[in-house]
Amino acid sequence: MPPQDMDDVLTKLPLRIGAYVPDDLLEDWFAPGTGMNPVSAAALKAAEAYGWRFECEFKYYPNRQEGVFWKWVPAI
């Protein structure tokens, strides 16, 4: 489970700004014990669901070994 501070970050996250989380923390927070390298599907699915709780989208970038949460902008 992510720390409470992460809940606060995503709650206050401005539009078009990302919160970047390294893949080792994604595993620790969202699917501990499932292994890593690559990050487990369970961790990515749980991270995506967690992001939606704060109206954030989530995408994992394997080449950067990190996931990104951000608030979607309807139209720019």
GROMACS .gro file of N, CA, C and O in nm:
model
  304
    1MET      N    1   0.084  -0.117   0.000
    1MET     CA    2   0.000   0.000   0.000
    1MET      C    3   0.089   0.124   0.000
    1MET      O    4   0.183   0.132   0.077
    2PRO      N    5   0.059   0.220  -0.086
    2PRO     CA    6   0.139   0.342  -0.089
    2PRO      C    7   0.129   0.418   0.043
    2PRO      O    8   0.029   0.407   0.114
    3PRO      N    9   0.231   0.496   0.076
    3PRO     CA   10   0.226   0.574   0.199
    3PRO      C   11   0.119   0.683   0.188
    3PRO      O   12   0.083   0.727   0.077
    4GLN      N   13   0.069   0.728   0.300
    4GLN     CA   14  -0.032   0.834   0.305
    4GLN      C   15   0.013   0.958   0.228
    4GLN      O   16  -0.068   1.026   0.165
    5ASP      N   17   0.141   0.986   0.231
    5ASP     CA   18   0.193   1.103   0.160
    5ASP      C   19   0.162   1.096   0.010
    5ASP      O   20   0.138   1.197  -0.054
    6MET      N   21   0.161   0.975  -0.046
    6MET     CA   22   0.131   0.960  -0.188
    6MET      C   23  -0.015   0.994  -0.215
    6MET      O   24  -0.047   1.053  -0.318
    7ASP      N   25  -0.104   0.957  -0.124
    7ASP     CA   26  -0.244   0.997  -0.137
    7ASP      C   27  -0.253   1.150  -0.145
    7ASP      O   28  -0.327   1.204  -0.227
    8ASP      N   29  -0.179   1.217  -0.059
    8ASP     CA   30  -0.180   1.363  -0.056
    8ASP      C   31  -0.125   1.421  -0.186
    8ASP      O   32  -0.179   1.518  -0.240
    9VAL      N   33  -0.018   1.362  -0.237
    9VAL     CA   34   0.042   1.409  -0.362
    9VAL      C   35  -0.060   1.399  -0.475
    9VAL      O   36  -0.080   1.495  -0.550
   10LEU      N   37  -0.124   1.284  -0.490
   10LEU     CA   38  -0.218   1.267  -0.601
   10LEU      C   39  -0.343   1.352  -0.583
   10LEU      O   40  -0.401   1.398  -0.681
   11THR      N   41  -0.385   1.374  -0.460
   11THR     CA   42  -0.500   1.460  -0.435
   11THR      C   43  -0.471   1.603  -0.481
   11THR      O   44  -0.556   1.669  -0.540
   12LYS      N   45  -0.349   1.650  -0.455
   12LYS     CA   46  -0.313   1.788  -0.484
   12LYS      C   47  -0.241   1.805  -0.618
   12LYS      O   48  -0.204   1.917  -0.653
   13LEU      N   49  -0.222   1.699  -0.692
   13LEU     CA   50  -0.146   1.703  -0.816
   13LEU      C   51  -0.212   1.799  -0.917
   13LEU      O   52  -0.328   1.782  -0.953
   14PRO      N   53  -0.138   1.901  -0.963
   14PRO     CA   54  -0.194   1.993  -1.063
   14PRO      C   55  -0.211   1.923  -1.198
   14PRO      O   56  -0.142   1.825  -1.227
   15LEU      N   57  -0.299   1.976  -1.279
   15LEU     CA   58  -0.317   1.924  -1.414
   15LEU      C   59  -0.186   1.931  -1.491
   15LEU      O   60  -0.108   2.024  -1.474
   16ARG      N   61  -0.162   1.830  -1.574
   16ARG     CA   62  -0.047   1.821  -1.664
   16ARG      C   63   0.087   1.803  -1.594
   16ARG      O   64   0.191   1.815  -1.656
   17ILE      N   65   0.086   1.774  -1.466
   17ILE     CA   66   0.209   1.747  -1.391
   17ILE      C   67   0.207   1.600  -1.352
   17ILE      O   68   0.104   1.548  -1.308
   18GLY      N   69   0.320   1.531  -1.365
   18GLY     CA   70   0.324   1.389  -1.333
   18GLY      C   71   0.392   1.360  -1.202
   18GLY      O   72   0.479   1.434  -1.156
   19ALA      N   73   0.351   1.249  -1.142
   19ALA     CA   74   0.419   1.194  -1.024
   19ALA      C   75   0.481   1.063  -1.069
   19ALA      O   76   0.412   0.970  -1.111
   20TYR      N   77   0.612   1.054  -1.064
   20TYR     CA   78   0.688   0.943  -1.117
   20TYR      C   79   0.728   0.848  -1.004
   20TYR      O   80   0.781   0.892  -0.903
   21VAL      N   81   0.703   0.718  -1.026
   21VAL     CA   82   0.730   0.619  -0.922
   21VAL      C   83   0.817   0.508  -0.982
   21VAL      O   84   0.775   0.442  -1.079
   22PRO      N   85   0.936   0.484  -0.928
   22PRO     CA   86   1.023   0.378  -0.979
   22PRO      C   87   0.957   0.240  -0.965
   22PRO      O   88   0.877   0.217  -0.874
   23ASP      N   89   0.995   0.149  -1.055
   23ASP     CA   90   0.927   0.019  -1.057
   23ASP      C   91   0.945  -0.063  -0.930
   23ASP      O   92   0.857  -0.139  -0.893
   24ASP      N   93   1.055  -0.046  -0.858
   24ASP     CA   94   1.070  -0.123  -0.734
   24ASP      C   95   0.966  -0.079  -0.631
   24ASP      O   96   0.912  -0.162  -0.557
   25LEU      N   97   0.935   0.051  -0.627
   25LEU     CA   98   0.831   0.097  -0.535
   25LEU      C   99   0.693   0.054  -0.582
   25LEU      O  100   0.607   0.023  -0.499
   26LEU      N  101   0.670   0.051  -0.713
   26LEU     CA  102   0.541   0.002  -0.763
   26LEU      C  103   0.515  -0.139  -0.712
   26LEU      O  104   0.405  -0.170  -0.666
   27GLU      N  105   0.615  -0.224  -0.720
   27GLU     CA  106   0.601  -0.362  -0.670
   27GLU      C  107   0.579  -0.364  -0.519
   27GLU      O  108   0.490  -0.433  -0.470
   28ASP      N  109   0.660  -0.289  -0.447
   28ASP     CA  110   0.648  -0.287  -0.300
   28ASP      C  111   0.511  -0.236  -0.256
   28ASP      O  112   0.453  -0.287  -0.162
   29TRP      N  113   0.460  -0.134  -0.323
   29TRP     CA  114   0.335  -0.072  -0.283
   29TRP      C  115   0.212  -0.149  -0.328
   29TRP      O  116   0.113  -0.157  -0.256
   30PHE      N  117   0.215  -0.203  -0.449
   30PHE     CA  118   0.092  -0.254  -0.509
   30PHE      C  119   0.083  -0.406  -0.522
   30PHE      O  120  -0.026  -0.459  -0.538
   31ALA      N  121   0.194  -0.476  -0.517
   31ALA     CA  122   0.189  -0.623  -0.526
   31ALA      C  123   0.316  -0.683  -0.465
   31ALA      O  124   0.395  -0.747  -0.534
   32PRO      N  125   0.335  -0.660  -0.336
   32PRO     CA  126   0.458  -0.711  -0.273
   32PRO      C  127   0.467  -0.863  -0.286
   32PRO      O  128   0.369  -0.934  -0.278
   33GLY      N  129   0.589  -0.908  -0.312
   33GLY     CA  130   0.614  -1.052  -0.319
   33GLY      C  131   0.582  -1.114  -0.454
   33GLY      O  132   0.596  -1.235  -0.469
   34THR      N  133   0.541  -1.035  -0.553
   34THR     CA  134   0.507  -1.094  -0.682
   34THR      C  135   0.626  -1.099  -0.777
   34THR      O  136   0.616  -1.150  -0.887
   35GLY      N  137   0.735  -1.043  -0.735
   35GLY     CA  138   0.853  -1.044  -0.820
   35GLY      C  139   0.865  -0.915  -0.899
   35GLY      O  140   0.773  -0.834  -0.903
   36MET      N  141   0.979  -0.901  -0.961
   36MET     CA  142   1.003  -0.779  -1.035
   36MET      C  143   1.092  -0.813  -1.152
   36MET      O  144   1.153  -0.918  -1.157
   37ASN      N  145   1.102  -0.720  -1.245
   37ASN     CA  146   1.191  -0.735  -1.360
   37ASN      C  147   1.141  -0.840  -1.456
   37ASN      O  148   1.204  -0.945  -1.469
   38PRO      N  149   1.031  -0.819  -1.521
   38PRO     CA  150   0.955  -0.695  -1.526
   38PRO      C  151   0.856  -0.683  -1.411
   38PRO      O  152   0.829  -0.781  -1.341
   39VAL      N  153   0.802  -0.564  -1.397
   39VAL     CA  154   0.701  -0.539  -1.295
   39VAL      C  155   0.581  -0.628  -1.324
   39VAL      O  156   0.542  -0.648  -1.439
   40SER      N  157   0.522  -0.683  -1.220
   40SER     CA  158   0.410  -0.776  -1.238
   40SER      C  159   0.285  -0.706  -1.289
   40SER      O  160   0.262  -0.588  -1.263
   41ALA      N  161   0.205  -0.782  -1.363
   41ALA     CA  162   0.077  -0.731  -1.412
   41ALA      C  163  -0.013  -0.692  -1.296
   41ALA      O  164  -0.088  -0.595  -1.304
   42ALA      N  165  -0.005  -0.766  -1.186
   42ALA     CA  166  -0.087  -0.736  -1.068
   42ALA      C  167  -0.052  -0.598  -1.012
   42ALA      O  168  -0.141  -0.521  -0.974
   43ALA      N  169   0.077  -0.566  -1.007
   43ALA     CA  170   0.118  -0.435  -0.956
   43ALA      C  171   0.070  -0.323  -1.047
   43ALA      O  172   0.021  -0.219  -1.000
   44LEU      N  173   0.080  -0.343  -1.177
   44LEU     CA  174   0.038  -0.239  -1.272
   44LEU      C  175  -0.112  -0.218  -1.267
   44LEU      O  176  -0.160  -0.104  -1.271
   45LYS      N  177  -0.187  -0.326  -1.256
   45LYS     CA  178  -0.333  -0.315  -1.248
   45LYS      C  179  -0.374  -0.244  -1.119
   45LYS      O  180  -0.462  -0.158  -1.120
   46ALA      N  181  -0.310  -0.278  -1.008
   46ALA     CA  182  -0.341  -0.215  -0.880
   46ALA      C  183  -0.302  -0.066  -0.881
   46ALA      O  184  -0.373   0.018  -0.826
   47ALA      N  185  -0.190  -0.033  -0.944
   47ALA     CA  186  -0.147   0.107  -0.953
   47ALA      C  187  -0.247   0.188  -1.035
   47ALA      O  188  -0.282   0.301  -0.999
   48GLU      N  189  -0.295   0.130  -1.144
   48GLU     CA  190  -0.394   0.199  -1.226
   48GLU      C  191  -0.523   0.225  -1.147
   48GLU      O  192  -0.577   0.335  -1.149
   49ALA      N  193  -0.569   0.125  -1.073
   49ALA     CA  194  -0.690   0.140  -0.992
   49ALA      C  195  -0.669   0.245  -0.882
   49ALA      O  196  -0.758   0.325  -0.853
   50TYR      N  197  -0.552   0.244  -0.823
   50TYR     CA  198  -0.519   0.342  -0.720
   50TYR      C  199  -0.525   0.484  -0.778
   50TYR      O  200  -0.583   0.575  -0.718
   51GLY      N  201  -0.467   0.503  -0.894
   51GLY     CA  202  -0.469   0.634  -0.958
   51GLY      C  203  -0.609   0.686  -0.982
   51GLY      O  204  -0.638   0.804  -0.957
   52TRP      N  205  -0.699   0.598  -1.026
   52TRP     CA  206  -0.837   0.639  -1.053
   52TRP      C  207  -0.906   0.690  -0.928
   52TRP      O  208  -0.996   0.774  -0.937
   53ARG      N  209  -0.864   0.643  -0.810
   53ARG     CA  210  -0.923   0.694  -0.685
   53ARG      C  211  -0.902   0.844  -0.671
   53ARG      O  212  -0.977   0.912  -0.601
   54PHE      N  213  -0.798   0.895  -0.736
   54PHE     CA  214  -0.763   1.037  -0.726
   54PHE      C  215  -0.782   1.109  -0.861
   54PHE      O  216  -0.727   1.216  -0.882
   55GLU      N  217  -0.860   1.047  -0.949
   55GLU     CA  218  -0.885   1.100  -1.083
   55GLU      C  219  -0.757   1.119  -1.161
   55GLU      O  220  -0.740   1.214  -1.239
   56CYS      N  221  -0.663   1.026  -1.141
   56CYS     CA  222  -0.536   1.027  -1.213
   56CYS      C  223  -0.529   0.908  -1.308
   56CYS      O  224  -0.578   0.799  -1.276
   57GLU      N  225  -0.465   0.930  -1.419
   57GLU     CA  226  -0.434   0.820  -1.509
   57GLU      C  227  -0.298   0.765  -1.469
   57GLU      O  228  -0.221   0.831  -1.399
   58PHE      N  229  -0.269   0.644  -1.517
   58PHE     CA  230  -0.143   0.580  -1.485
   58PHE      C  231  -0.090   0.511  -1.610
   58PHE      O  232  -0.166   0.450  -1.684
   59LYS      N  233   0.039   0.524  -1.632
   59LYS     CA  234   0.104   0.451  -1.741
   59LYS      C  235   0.240   0.406  -1.693
   59LYS      O  236   0.310   0.481  -1.622
   60TYR      N  237   0.276   0.283  -1.731
   60TYR     CA  238   0.408   0.230  -1.697
   60TYR      C  239   0.498   0.237  -1.819
   60TYR      O  240   0.458   0.203  -1.930
   61TYR      N  241   0.619   0.286  -1.799
   61TYR     CA  242   0.720   0.297  -1.905
   61TYR      C  243   0.835   0.202  -1.875
   61TYR      O  244   0.923   0.233  -1.794
   62PRO      N  245   0.835   0.082  -1.936
   62PRO     CA  246   0.939  -0.016  -1.905
   62PRO      C  247   1.080   0.032  -1.939
   62PRO      O  248   1.174  -0.002  -1.867
   63ASN      N  249   1.095   0.110  -2.045
   63ASN     CA  250   1.229   0.156  -2.081
   63ASN      C  251   1.286   0.253  -1.978
   63ASN      O  252   1.407   0.265  -1.963
   64ARG      N  253   1.198   0.322  -1.906
   64ARG     CA  254   1.241   0.413  -1.799
   64ARG      C  255   1.234   0.349  -1.662
   64ARG      O  256   1.276   0.409  -1.562
   65GLN      N  257   1.173   0.232  -1.654
   65GLN     CA  258   1.155   0.158  -1.529
   65GLN      C  259   1.083   0.242  -1.423
   65GLN      O  260   1.123   0.248  -1.307
   66GLU      N  261   0.971   0.304  -1.469
   66GLU     CA  262   0.892   0.383  -1.377
   66GLU      C  263   0.749   0.395  -1.428
   66GLU      O  264   0.722   0.379  -1.547
   67GLY      N  265   0.660   0.421  -1.333
   67GLY     CA  266   0.522   0.449  -1.366
   67GLY      C  267   0.494   0.595  -1.341
   67GLY      O  268   0.562   0.660  -1.260
   68VAL      N  269   0.394   0.648  -1.411
   68VAL     CA  270   0.361   0.790  -1.399
   68VAL      C  271   0.211   0.803  -1.373
   68VAL      O  272   0.130   0.744  -1.443
   69PHE      N  273   0.179   0.882  -1.272
   69PHE     CA  274   0.041   0.922  -1.244
   69PHE      C  275   0.026   1.066  -1.288
   69PHE      O  276   0.115   1.148  -1.263
   70TRP      N  277  -0.085   1.101  -1.353
   70TRP     CA  278  -0.111   1.239  -1.390
   70TRP      C  279  -0.259   1.262  -1.401
   70TRP      O  280  -0.336   1.167  -1.417
   71LYS      N  281  -0.298   1.387  -1.390
   71LYS     CA  282  -0.439   1.424  -1.406
   71LYS      C  283  -0.462   1.464  -1.550
   71LYS      O  284  -0.391   1.548  -1.605
   72TRP      N  285  -0.560   1.403  -1.608
   72TRP     CA  286  -0.594   1.423  -1.747
   72TRP      C  287  -0.656   1.560  -1.770
   72TRP      O  288  -0.734   1.608  -1.688
   73VAL      N  289  -0.621   1.623  -1.878
   73VAL     CA  290  -0.678   1.751  -1.916
   73VAL      C  291  -0.780   1.726  -2.028
   73VAL      O  292  -0.742   1.676  -2.134
   74PRO      N  293  -0.907   1.757  -2.006
   74PRO     CA  294  -1.010   1.728  -2.106
   74PRO      C  295  -0.983   1.789  -2.243
   74PRO      O  296  -1.000   1.725  -2.343
   75ALA      N  297  -0.942   1.913  -2.249
   75ALA     CA  298  -0.914   1.977  -2.378
   75ALA      C  299  -0.817   2.092  -2.358
   75ALA      O  300  -0.832   2.171  -2.266
   76ILE      N  301  -0.719   2.095  -2.443
   76ILE     CA  302  -0.621   2.205  -2.435
   76ILE      C  303  -0.629   2.282  -2.566
   76ILE      O  304  -0.637   2.230  -2.670
   0.00000   0.00000   0.00000
